Coordinates of C-alpha atoms in Angstrom, one line a residue:
X14 CA 0.0 0.0 0.0
X15 CA 1.4 3.3 -1.0
X16 CA 1.8 6.1 1.5
X17 CA -1.2 8.5 1.3
X18 CA -0.3 12.2 1.1
X19 CA -2.6 15.2 1.3
X20 CA -1.6 18.4 -0.4
X21 CA -3.7 21.5 0.5
X22 CA -3.9 24.0 -2.3
X23 CA -3.9 23.5 -6.1
X24 CA -1.3 26.3 -6.3
X25 CA 1.9 26.4 -8.3
X26 CA 3.7 24.8 -5.3
X27 CA 0.8 22.3 -4.6
X28 CA 0.6 21.1 -8.2
X29 CA 4.4 20.8 -8.4
X30 CA 4.5 18.7 -5.2
X31 CA 1.6 16.6 -6.4
X32 CA 3.4 15.9 -9.7
X33 CA 6.7 14.8 -8.2
X34 CA 5.1 12.8 -5.4
X35 CA 2.8 11.0 -7.8
X36 CA 5.8 10.2 -10.0
X37 CA 7.6 8.8 -7.0
X38 CA 4.8 6.3 -6.1
X39 CA 2.8 8.1 -3.4
X40 CA -1.0 8.1 -3.3
X41 CA -1.6 11.8 -3.5
X42 CA -4.8 13.8 -2.9
X43 CA -5.0 17.6 -3.5
X44 CA -7.8 19.6 -1.8
X45 CA -8.6 23.1 -3.1
X46 CA -11.0 25.5 -1.5
X47 CA -12.1 27.0 -4.9
X48 CA -15.0 25.1 -6.6
X49 CA -12.9 24.5 -9.7
X50 CA -9.4 25.0 -10.9
X51 CA -8.5 28.7 -11.0
X52 CA -7.1 30.1 -14.1
X53 CA -6.2 33.8 -14.4
X54 CA -3.9 35.8 -12.4
X55 CA -1.1 38.3 -13.1
X56 CA 2.4 38.0 -14.6
X57 CA 5.0 35.9 -12.8
X58 CA 8.4 34.7 -13.8
X59 CA 10.5 31.6 -13.2
X60 CA 14.3 31.8 -13.0
X61 CA 17.3 29.7 -12.0
X62 CA 16.5 26.6 -10.0
X63 CA 12.8 26.9 -10.8
X64 CA 13.5 26.6 -14.5
X65 CA 15.7 23.6 -13.9
X66 CA 12.8 22.0 -12.0
X67 CA 10.5 22.7 -15.0
X68 CA 13.1 21.3 -17.3
X69 CA 13.2 18.1 -15.3
X70 CA 9.5 17.9 -15.6
X71 CA 9.7 18.3 -19.3
X72 CA 7.7 21.5 -19.1
X73 CA 10.2 24.2 -19.7
X74 CA 9.6 24.6 -23.4
X75 CA 5.8 24.6 -22.9
X76 CA 6.1 27.3 -20.2
X77 CA 8.2 29.4 -22.6
X78 CA 5.7 28.9 -25.4
X79 CA 2.8 30.0 -23.1
X80 CA 4.7 33.1 -22.0
X81 CA 3.2 36.6 -22.0
X82 CA 5.5 37.8 -24.8
X83 CA 6.8 40.6 -22.6
X84 CA 9.8 42.2 -24.2
X85 CA 11.2 44.3 -21.4
X86 CA 10.4 46.8 -18.7
X87 CA 10.1 50.6 -19.3
X88 CA 9.6 53.3 -16.8
X89 CA 7.6 56.2 -18.3
X90 CA 6.6 59.7 -17.3
X91 CA 3.2 61.3 -17.4
X92 CA 3.5 61.7 -21.2
X93 CA 4.4 58.1 -21.7
X94 CA 8.0 58.8 -22.6
X95 CA 10.6 56.2 -21.7
X96 CA 12.8 57.4 -18.8
X97 CA 14.7 54.0 -18.4
X98 CA 14.3 50.7 -20.1
X99 CA 15.5 47.1 -19.7
X100 CA 14.8 45.2 -22.9
X101 CA 15.2 41.5 -23.4
X102 CA 16.2 42.1 -27.0
X103 CA 19.4 43.8 -25.7
X104 CA 20.4 40.7 -23.8
X105 CA 18.8 41.8 -20.5
X106 CA 16.7 38.6 -20.0
X107 CA 17.7 38.6 -16.3
X108 CA 16.5 42.1 -15.6
X109 CA 13.0 43.0 -14.4
X110 CA 11.5 41.0 -17.3
X111 CA 12.8 37.4 -17.2
X112 CA 13.0 35.1 -20.2
X113 CA 10.2 33.0 -18.7
X114 CA 7.3 35.5 -18.1
X115 CA 4.0 33.7 -17.8
X116 CA 0.6 34.3 -16.2
X117 CA 0.1 32.6 -12.8
X118 CA -3.0 30.7 -14.0
X119 CA -1.2 29.5 -17.2
X120 CA 1.7 28.1 -15.2
X121 CA -0.6 26.6 -12.6
X122 CA -2.6 24.8 -15.3
X123 CA 0.5 23.7 -17.1
X124 CA 1.5 21.9 -13.8
X125 CA -2.1 20.8 -13.0
X126 CA -2.8 19.0 -16.2
X127 CA 0.0 16.3 -15.8
X128 CA -0.3 16.3 -12.0
X129 CA -4.0 15.2 -12.1
X130 CA -3.0 12.1 -14.0
X131 CA -1.2 10.9 -10.8
X132 CA -3.2 12.6 -8.1
X133 CA -6.8 12.9 -7.0
X134 CA -8.2 16.5 -6.9
X135 CA -11.0 17.5 -4.5
X136 CA -12.3 21.0 -5.3
X137 CA -14.7 23.0 -3.2
X138 CA -13.4 21.7 0.1
X139 CA -10.8 22.6 2.7
X140 CA -9.2 21.4 5.9
X141 CA -11.2 22.1 9.0
X142 CA -9.2 20.1 11.7
X143 CA -6.0 18.2 11.9
X144 CA -5.1 15.6 14.5
X145 CA -1.8 13.6 14.3
X146 CA 0.0 10.9 16.1
X147 CA 3.1 8.8 15.5
X148 CA 1.3 6.8 12.8
X149 CA -0.4 9.4 10.7
X150 CA -2.6 12.4 10.4
X151 CA -6.4 12.5 10.7
X152 CA -7.8 15.3 8.6
X153 CA -11.4 16.5 9.0
X154 CA -12.7 18.4 5.9
X155 CA -15.2 21.2 5.9
X156 CA -17.4 18.9 3.9
X157 CA -17.7 16.6 6.9
X158 CA -15.4 13.7 5.8
X159 CA -12.5 12.6 8.0
X160 CA -9.6 10.8 6.3
X161 CA -6.2 9.4 7.3
X162 CA -2.9 10.3 5.7
X163 CA 0.8 9.6 6.2
X164 CA 1.6 13.3 5.8
X165 CA 0.0 16.6 5.0
X166 CA 1.7 19.3 2.8
X167 CA 0.3 22.8 3.2
X168 CA 0.7 24.6 -0.1
X169 CA -1.8 27.4 0.4
X170 CA -1.2 31.1 0.1
X171 CA 0.1 33.8 2.4
X172 CA -3.1 33.7 4.5
X173 CA -3.1 29.9 4.9
X174 CA -5.8 28.8 7.4
X175 CA -4.3 25.3 7.7
X176 CA -1.0 26.8 8.7
X177 CA -2.8 28.6 11.5
X178 CA -4.4 25.3 12.6
X179 CA -1.1 23.5 12.9
X180 CA 1.3 26.3 13.7
X181 CA -0.9 28.7 15.8
X182 CA 0.9 31.9 16.6
X183 CA 4.2 30.9 15.0
X184 CA 4.1 33.1 12.0
X185 CA 5.8 36.5 12.3
X186 CA 4.3 38.8 9.6
X187 CA 6.7 41.3 8.2
X188 CA 4.6 44.0 6.5
X189 CA 6.3 45.6 3.5
X190 CA 4.1 48.8 3.6
X191 CA 2.9 48.3 0.0
X192 CA -0.8 47.8 -1.0
X193 CA -1.3 46.4 -4.5
X194 CA -4.3 45.7 -6.7
X195 CA -4.3 43.4 -9.7
X196 CA -6.9 43.0 -12.5
X197 CA -7.3 42.6 -16.2
X198 CA -8.5 45.4 -18.6
X199 CA -9.2 45.5 -22.3
X200 CA -6.1 45.9 -24.6
X201 CA -5.7 49.3 -26.2
X202 CA -4.2 49.9 -29.7
X203 CA -1.1 51.6 -28.3
X204 CA -0.3 48.9 -25.8
X205 CA 3.0 47.4 -26.7
X206 CA 4.8 44.2 -25.5
X207 CA 6.7 45.9 -22.7
X208 CA 5.9 46.3 -19.0
X209 CA 5.2 50.0 -18.7
X210 CA 5.6 51.4 -15.2
X211 CA 4.5 54.9 -14.2
X212 CA 5.0 56.7 -10.8
X213 CA 2.9 59.5 -9.4
X214 CA 3.6 61.5 -6.2
X215 CA 2.3 60.1 -3.0
X216 CA 3.9 56.7 -3.4
X217 CA 1.5 55.7 -6.2
X218 CA 2.3 53.6 -9.3
X219 CA 0.4 52.4 -12.3
X220 CA 1.7 49.6 -14.5
X221 CA 0.5 47.8 -17.6
X222 CA 1.8 44.4 -18.8
X223 CA 1.0 42.4 -21.9
X224 CA -0.4 38.9 -22.1
X225 CA -1.2 36.4 -24.9
X226 CA -4.9 36.5 -24.4
X227 CA -5.7 39.8 -26.1
X228 CA -6.0 41.8 -22.8
X229 CA -3.7 43.8 -20.6
X230 CA -2.8 43.2 -17.0
X231 CA -3.0 46.3 -14.8
X232 CA -1.5 46.9 -11.4
X233 CA -2.1 49.8 -9.0
X234 CA 0.1 50.2 -5.9
X235 CA 0.3 52.6 -3.0
X236 CA 3.3 52.7 -0.6
X237 CA 1.9 53.2 2.9
X238 CA 1.6 51.2 6.2
X239 CA -1.2 48.6 6.2
X240 CA -4.6 50.0 7.1
X241 CA -6.8 46.9 6.9
X242 CA -7.5 47.2 3.2
X243 CA -7.6 43.4 2.5
X244 CA -10.5 43.1 5.0
X245 CA -12.7 45.6 3.2
X246 CA -15.3 44.4 0.7
X247 CA -14.5 44.8 -3.0
X248 CA -16.7 47.8 -3.5
X249 CA -14.9 49.7 -0.7
X250 CA -11.5 48.7 -2.1
X251 CA -12.3 50.0 -5.5
X252 CA -13.8 53.2 -4.2
X253 CA -10.6 53.8 -2.2
X254 CA -8.4 53.2 -5.3
X255 CA -10.6 55.5 -7.4
X256 CA -10.1 58.3 -4.8
X257 CA -6.3 57.7 -4.5
X258 CA -5.7 57.6 -8.3
X259 CA -8.2 60.1 -9.6
X260 CA -5.4 62.7 -10.3
X261 CA -2.5 60.4 -10.8
X262 CA -2.1 61.0 -14.5
X263 CA -0.8 59.0 -17.4
X264 CA -3.3 56.2 -18.1
X265 CA -4.9 56.1 -14.6
X266 CA -8.3 57.1 -16.0
X267 CA -8.3 54.2 -18.4
X268 CA -7.1 51.7 -15.7
X269 CA -9.8 52.9 -13.2
X270 CA -12.5 52.5 -15.9
X271 CA -11.3 49.0 -16.6
X272 CA -11.2 48.2 -12.9
X273 CA -15.0 48.9 -12.6
X274 CA -15.7 46.3 -15.3
X275 CA -13.1 43.6 -14.5
X276 CA -14.1 40.2 -13.0
X277 CA -10.7 39.3 -11.6
X278 CA -10.0 42.1 -9.2
X279 CA -7.6 41.3 -6.3
X280 CA -6.1 43.5 -3.6
X281 CA -3.6 42.7 -0.9
X282 CA -1.1 44.3 1.4
X283 CA 2.3 42.7 1.0
X284 CA 3.7 40.8 3.9
X285 CA 6.4 38.2 4.3
X286 CA 5.8 35.0 6.2
X287 CA 8.7 34.1 8.5
X288 CA 8.6 30.7 10.2
X289 CA 11.2 29.3 12.5
X290 CA 10.1 25.9 11.4
X291 CA 8.3 24.6 8.4
X292 CA 7.2 21.2 9.8
X293 CA 5.3 20.0 12.8
X294 CA 5.2 16.3 13.1
X295 CA 3.7 14.9 9.9
X296 CA 2.6 18.3 8.6
X297 CA 4.9 20.4 6.5
X298 CA 4.6 23.9 4.8
X299 CA 5.8 24.9 1.4
X300 CA 5.4 27.8 -1.0
X301 CA 3.9 31.1 0.2
X302 CA 2.4 29.3 3.2
X303 CA 5.9 28.6 4.5
X304 CA 7.9 31.7 3.4
X305 CA 6.1 34.2 1.3
X306 CA 8.8 36.7 0.1
X307 CA 6.3 39.0 -1.7
X308 CA 6.6 40.2 -5.3
X309 CA 9.1 42.7 -4.1
X310 CA 11.7 39.9 -3.9
X311 CA 11.0 38.8 -7.5
X312 CA 11.5 35.1 -6.6
X313 CA 8.1 33.9 -5.3
X314 CA 7.3 31.5 -8.1
X315 CA 10.9 30.3 -8.4
X316 CA 10.8 29.5 -4.6
X317 CA 7.4 27.8 -5.0
X318 CA 8.5 25.5 -7.8
X319 CA 12.0 24.8 -6.3
X320 CA 10.7 24.2 -2.7
X321 CA 8.0 21.8 -3.8
X322 CA 10.4 19.8 -5.8
X323 CA 13.0 19.7 -3.0
X324 CA 10.3 18.6 -0.5
X325 CA 9.0 15.9 -2.7
X326 CA 12.5 14.7 -3.6
X327 CA 13.5 14.5 0.1
X328 CA 10.3 12.6 0.9
X329 CA 11.2 10.2 -1.9
X330 CA 14.7 9.6 -0.6
X331 CA 13.6 8.2 2.8
X332 CA 10.6 6.9 4.6
X333 CA 11.6 8.8 7.7
X334 CA 9.5 12.0 7.4
X335 CA 11.3 13.9 10.2
X336 CA 14.6 13.3 8.4
X337 CA 13.1 14.3 5.0
X338 CA 11.5 17.5 6.4
X339 CA 14.8 18.5 8.2
X340 CA 16.8 18.0 5.0
X341 CA 14.2 20.0 3.1
X342 CA 14.6 22.8 5.6
X343 CA 18.4 22.8 5.3
X344 CA 18.3 22.8 1.6
X345 CA 15.7 25.7 1.2
X346 CA 16.4 27.9 4.2
X347 CA 19.4 29.8 2.7
X348 CA 17.5 30.6 -0.5
X349 CA 14.4 31.7 1.3
X350 CA 16.3 33.9 3.8
X351 CA 18.2 35.4 0.9
X352 CA 15.0 36.2 -0.9
X353 CA 13.4 37.6 2.2
X354 CA 16.4 39.9 2.8
X355 CA 14.8 42.8 0.9
X356 CA 15.1 45.8 3.2
X357 CA 11.8 47.3 4.2
X358 CA 12.9 50.6 2.8
X359 CA 13.0 49.1 -0.7
X360 CA 9.3 49.7 -1.5
X361 CA 9.6 53.3 -0.3
X362 CA 12.6 53.9 -2.5
X363 CA 10.9 52.2 -5.5
X364 CA 7.7 54.2 -5.0
X365 CA 8.8 57.8 -4.2
X366 CA 6.3 60.2 -2.6
X367 CA 7.6 63.4 -4.3
X368 CA 8.3 64.5 -7.8
X369 CA 11.9 65.0 -6.9
X370 CA 12.1 61.4 -5.7
X371 CA 10.6 60.2 -8.9
X372 CA 13.1 62.1 -11.0
X373 CA 15.9 60.6 -8.9
X374 CA 14.5 57.1 -9.3
X375 CA 14.3 57.5 -13.1
X376 CA 17.9 58.8 -13.1
X377 CA 19.2 55.9 -11.1
X378 CA 17.3 53.4 -13.3
X379 CA 18.6 55.0 -16.5
X380 CA 22.2 54.6 -15.2
X381 CA 21.4 51.0 -14.2
X382 CA 20.2 50.2 -17.7
X383 CA 23.5 51.2 -19.3
X384 CA 25.5 48.3 -20.7
X385 CA 28.5 49.0 -18.4
X386 CA 26.4 48.3 -15.3
X387 CA 23.8 45.9 -16.8
X388 CA 25.3 42.9 -15.1
X389 CA 24.9 44.4 -11.7
X390 CA 21.3 45.3 -12.5
X391 CA 20.6 41.7 -13.6
X392 CA 21.8 40.6 -10.1
X393 CA 19.5 43.1 -8.5
X394 CA 16.4 42.0 -10.4
X395 CA 17.3 38.4 -10.9
X396 CA 18.1 37.5 -7.4
X397 CA 21.3 35.5 -7.2
X398 CA 19.7 33.7 -4.3
X399 CA 21.5 30.8 -2.6
X400 CA 19.8 28.0 -4.5
X401 CA 19.8 24.4 -3.4
X402 CA 22.0 21.9 -5.2
X403 CA 19.5 20.0 -7.3
X404 CA 22.0 17.5 -8.5
X405 CA 21.7 15.6 -5.3
X406 CA 18.2 14.5 -6.3
X407 CA 19.2 13.0 -9.6
X408 CA 18.8 9.6 -8.2
X409 CA 16.0 10.3 -5.8
X410 CA 14.1 7.1 -4.9
X411 CA 10.7 6.9 -3.3
X412 CA 10.2 5.3 0.1
X413 CA 9.4 1.7 -0.2
X414 CA 8.1 0.4 3.1
X415 CA 5.7 -1.9 1.2
X416 CA 5.6 -3.2 -2.3
X417 CA 4.0 -1.1 -5.0
X418 CA 2.3 -2.7 -8.0
X419 CA 3.5 0.1 -10.2
X420 CA 7.1 0.4 -11.6
X421 CA 9.6 1.2 -8.9
X422 CA 10.1 4.7 -10.3
X423 CA 6.3 5.3 -9.9
X424 CA 6.4 7.2 -13.2
X425 CA 4.4 6.4 -16.3
X426 CA 6.7 4.8 -18.9
X427 CA 9.6 4.6 -16.5
X428 CA 11.1 1.1 -16.3
X429 CA 11.7 -0.7 -13.0
X430 CA 15.4 -1.2 -12.1
X431 CA 15.5 -4.9 -13.1
X432 CA 13.8 -4.3 -16.4
X433 CA 16.0 -1.2 -17.2
X434 CA 19.1 -3.3 -16.4
X435 CA 17.8 -6.1 -18.5
X436 CA 17.2 -3.8 -21.5
X437 CA 20.6 -2.3 -21.2
X438 CA 22.3 -5.7 -20.9
X439 CA 20.4 -7.0 -23.9
X440 CA 21.0 -4.0 -26.2
X441 CA 24.7 -3.6 -25.4
X442 CA 25.2 -7.4 -25.3
X443 CA 23.9 -7.7 -28.9
X444 CA 26.0 -4.8 -30.0
X445 CA 29.1 -6.3 -28.3
X446 CA 28.5 -9.7 -30.0
X447 CA 28.1 -8.1 -33.4
X448 CA 31.3 -6.1 -32.8
X449 CA 33.1 -9.3 -31.6
X450 CA 31.9 -11.2 -34.7
X451 CA 33.6 -8.6 -36.9
X452 CA 36.7 -7.8 -34.8
X453 CA 40.2 -8.1 -36.4
X454 CA 41.5 -10.5 -33.7
X455 CA 43.1 -14.0 -34.0
X456 CA 39.7 -15.7 -34.1
X457 CA 39.0 -14.0 -37.5
X458 CA 42.4 -14.4 -39.4
X459 CA 41.0 -13.2 -42.7
X460 CA 39.7 -9.9 -41.3
X461 CA 42.9 -9.5 -39.2
X462 CA 45.2 -10.0 -42.3
X463 CA 43.1 -7.5 -44.3
X464 CA 43.1 -4.9 -41.6
X465 CA 46.9 -5.1 -41.1
X466 CA 47.5 -4.6 -44.9
X467 CA 45.6 -1.3 -44.9
X468 CA 47.6 1.8 -45.3
X469 CA 46.8 3.6 -42.1
X470 CA 47.8 7.2 -41.1
X471 CA 50.5 7.8 -38.4
X472 CA 48.0 9.0 -35.9
X473 CA 46.2 5.6 -35.8
X474 CA 46.2 4.3 -32.2
X475 CA 47.7 0.9 -31.3
X476 CA 45.3 -2.0 -31.1
X477 CA 45.6 -1.9 -27.3
X478 CA 44.2 1.6 -27.2
X479 CA 41.1 0.5 -29.1
X480 CA 40.8 -2.3 -26.7
X481 CA 40.9 0.0 -23.7
X482 CA 38.6 2.8 -25.1
X483 CA 35.6 0.8 -26.2
X484 CA 34.8 -0.7 -22.7
X485 CA 34.9 2.8 -21.3
X486 CA 32.6 4.2 -24.0
X487 CA 30.2 1.2 -23.6
X488 CA 30.1 1.7 -19.9
X489 CA 29.0 5.3 -20.5
X490 CA 26.3 4.1 -22.9
X491 CA 25.1 1.6 -20.3
X492 CA 24.9 4.2 -17.5
X493 CA 23.2 6.7 -19.8
X494 CA 20.7 4.2 -21.2
X495 CA 19.8 3.0 -17.7
X496 CA 19.2 6.5 -16.4
X497 CA 17.0 7.4 -19.3
X498 CA 15.0 4.2 -19.1
X499 CA 14.3 5.0 -15.5
X500 CA 12.9 8.4 -16.4
X501 CA 9.2 9.2 -16.9
X502 CA 7.9 8.8 -20.4
X503 CA 7.7 11.9 -22.5
X504 CA 8.7 13.3 -25.8
X505 CA 12.2 14.3 -24.9
X506 CA 12.9 11.1 -22.9
X507 CA 11.5 8.8 -25.6
X508 CA 13.5 10.6 -28.3
X509 CA 16.6 10.3 -26.2
X510 CA 16.0 6.5 -25.7
X511 CA 15.4 6.1 -29.4
X512 CA 18.7 7.9 -30.2
X513 CA 20.5 5.7 -27.6
X514 CA 19.2 2.6 -29.3
X515 CA 20.1 3.9 -32.7
X516 CA 23.6 4.8 -31.7
X517 CA 24.2 1.5 -30.1
X518 CA 22.9 -0.3 -33.2
X519 CA 25.0 1.9 -35.5
X520 CA 28.2 1.0 -33.6
X521 CA 27.6 -2.7 -34.2
X522 CA 26.6 -2.0 -37.8
X523 CA 29.7 0.1 -38.5
X524 CA 31.9 -2.9 -37.6
X525 CA 30.1 -5.0 -40.2
X526 CA 30.5 -2.3 -42.9
X527 CA 34.2 -1.7 -42.2
X528 CA 35.7 -5.1 -41.2
X529 CA 33.4 -7.7 -42.7
X530 CA 32.2 -6.0 -45.9
X531 CA 35.3 -3.8 -46.3
X532 CA 33.2 -0.9 -47.5
X533 CA 35.5 1.9 -46.6
X534 CA 33.5 4.7 -48.2
X535 CA 30.2 3.6 -46.6
X536 CA 31.9 3.1 -43.2
X537 CA 33.4 6.7 -43.4
X538 CA 30.0 8.1 -44.1
X539 CA 28.5 6.0 -41.3
X540 CA 31.1 7.4 -38.9
X541 CA 30.0 10.9 -39.8
X542 CA 26.4 10.0 -39.3
X543 CA 27.2 8.6 -35.9
X544 CA 28.9 11.8 -34.9
X545 CA 25.7 13.7 -35.7
X546 CA 23.4 11.1 -34.1
X547 CA 25.5 10.9 -30.9
X548 CA 25.6 14.7 -30.6
X549 CA 21.8 14.7 -31.0
X550 CA 21.6 12.1 -28.3
X551 CA 23.6 14.2 -25.9
X552 CA 21.5 17.3 -26.6
X553 CA 18.2 15.5 -26.2
X554 CA 19.3 13.5 -23.1
X555 CA 20.5 16.8 -21.5
X556 CA 16.8 17.9 -21.5
X557 CA 15.9 14.8 -19.5
X558 CA 18.9 13.8 -17.4
X559 CA 22.1 15.7 -17.5
X560 CA 24.3 13.0 -16.0
X561 CA 23.1 10.6 -18.8
X562 CA 24.0 13.2 -21.4
X563 CA 27.5 13.7 -19.8
X564 CA 28.3 10.0 -20.0
X565 CA 28.0 10.2 -23.8
X566 CA 30.2 13.2 -24.4
X567 CA 33.4 11.0 -24.6
X568 CA 31.6 8.9 -27.3
X569 CA 31.0 12.0 -29.4
X570 CA 34.6 13.0 -29.1
X571 CA 35.9 9.6 -30.0
X572 CA 33.5 9.2 -32.9
X573 CA 34.7 12.5 -34.2
X574 CA 38.3 11.2 -34.1
X575 CA 37.2 7.9 -35.6
X576 CA 35.5 9.7 -38.5
X577 CA 38.7 11.5 -39.4
X578 CA 40.6 8.2 -39.2
X579 CA 38.0 6.3 -41.3
X580 CA 38.0 9.0 -44.0
X581 CA 41.8 9.0 -44.1
X582 CA 41.9 5.3 -44.5
X583 CA 39.3 5.4 -47.3
X584 CA 41.4 8.0 -49.1
X585 CA 44.7 6.1 -48.7
X586 CA 43.2 2.8 -49.7
X587 CA 41.3 3.4 -53.0
X588 CA 41.1 -0.3 -53.7
X589 CA 39.7 -1.1 -50.3
X590 CA 43.0 -2.7 -49.2
X591 CA 42.5 -5.8 -51.3

C-alpha cells in the first residue's frame, strides 16, 4: 500500500509537489477551497533553479511557449516617454523582465494537467481540523469527511488557514508597507509588448503588462503602512483606489475605468511569512504558506517550484518523514532567507512620494540600464539567491516500506530497475556480440590480415588503445541508457532513448561495414552520421537527465576522431585494401 499524502492548495507549489510525489509512487490527494481549478492571475516569472525543475518535468519549453511575450520593462513619465528601459532584445533577460514570463494561471494549469494524472483532486473543500499521532494524520474536511494520511503538505497562500491550525501563533508577519491591486483590462491599440511602469507623487504607481490573451494586466500600488484594506469588501476597495488615483495622470483614468468592469480584481497588502520551522510532526509547509517573500523579492514563483520539488525529492529519498523535512529545511532555508532579505525601505525607494524622488528614481534606473552596469542590474532584479544543489536529487528514490504494484520509479513509462538493467544488458550485449563477430582478432584471421594490410595514417592508435577505449565508452552508454529508461515517459525522454538505441545499433553495424564487408566509403559516411546522431543524443538527453548526457560526451569526441581516421583510411586505400 502506497503512503497517502494530502496536499492542501492547487497552487503552483501544490501542483508541483503533487506531480513529483505522484511520479515517486505516493498516493496523492489535493484539496482546493475553490469550486474549480482557478485560471487567471497576473504576470509571474521563473528563474534559475525553478527553470531547472520545470526542465526536469519536461515543461520548460511549454512554459516558454505559453509566456506573455513581454519584451522588457520601461519606466515612463506622465506623457508616456521612456525614462529608463531594460529590454530583453538587448540581452537583458535577467532584468525586471525574465525570459520566462507567464501568467500565474497559465503556469498553474501547465502543472495541474499532468499532475492530475497521478493525483486525486478535490475541489470546493478545505481542511477544518488536523489531529496527528506517531502513525499518521487524521484530517477533517469542511465537507464533513475525515480521512487518514501519512503526511500533509500545506501549499496554500500567504493567509493559509491550515498553517494557522497546525502552527498557531508561530508566523511572524513582516509587513512591506505596500498595497497592490491586480486586475485585467481591455487591450488598447497603443499597448506594446513591454511592462510600462508609471510613478505618481504620494507613493503611487500604475503599471500595464502584456499577455497572450488579447488583454492587458493592470496593477495599482500605494506605498503606505497597512490599514486593513484586505478586510474591506471589493466595492470599498475599488472606491478607495478611485479616490487615490483620480489625479495620478498617465493612463490612470483608463485603468480605473477598466477596474470597474473587471471580473478578476484582487487587492492585498504585501507581507512576508517568516517561520522558525516549516514542519510540525507529519505536517509540512511549502510555497507562500511557508515563506512568502512577496513580489518585491521577485522570486516567489521560483521559490514555490523549487521548494515543492526539493520537498518531494527528500520525501522520496527516505521513509523517515522527520529526516526528510529536516533535509528540506536545510536545503531551502538559505535561498528563502536570501530572498526575504529585501530591506523594508526598498518599497519606499521604488515608490517615491515626491516629484523630486521620482526624478531621482528615473535617473538611477537610467544609469542601471546602461551596458556597463547591466550585469549588476541583472543581479539586482534576478536575485542571485542561494539556490539548493538540485544535482543531489538526480537519483531520488521513493520510500518503499511496502511493495507497490507500479514500476519502482512510480512514473508512467519509466522502467523498473530490473527491467531497465535487462534492456541495457540485452542491447549492449547484442552490440558487443556483433562487434566481436567482426573484430580483427586472431579468431578472424582473414579480417585480421586485411586490416593489417591497410595503409593507415600515423595517428592511428595501437590496437591496445582501441581495446581500452571501447569498454569505457560502452560503460558510459550503459549508464546513460539505464538512467534514461528509469525516467518518466515523455517526448524528450522517448527521443533520447530512441537515439540511444540507434547509436548502439550503429556502432555494431559500423563494424560490419568496415571489417566484414570492407566498404571503406560507406563506413566513413556512417562514422560521420554517428557523430551527428550521438551529438543529437547528448543534446536530447540533457533535457531529461544531464548525467546521462554527460556519459556520452566522450563517445561524441571519440566518434569525431574515428570519422577523421576512417576518412583518411578510405582516401589512402582506394582499392579497399584488397
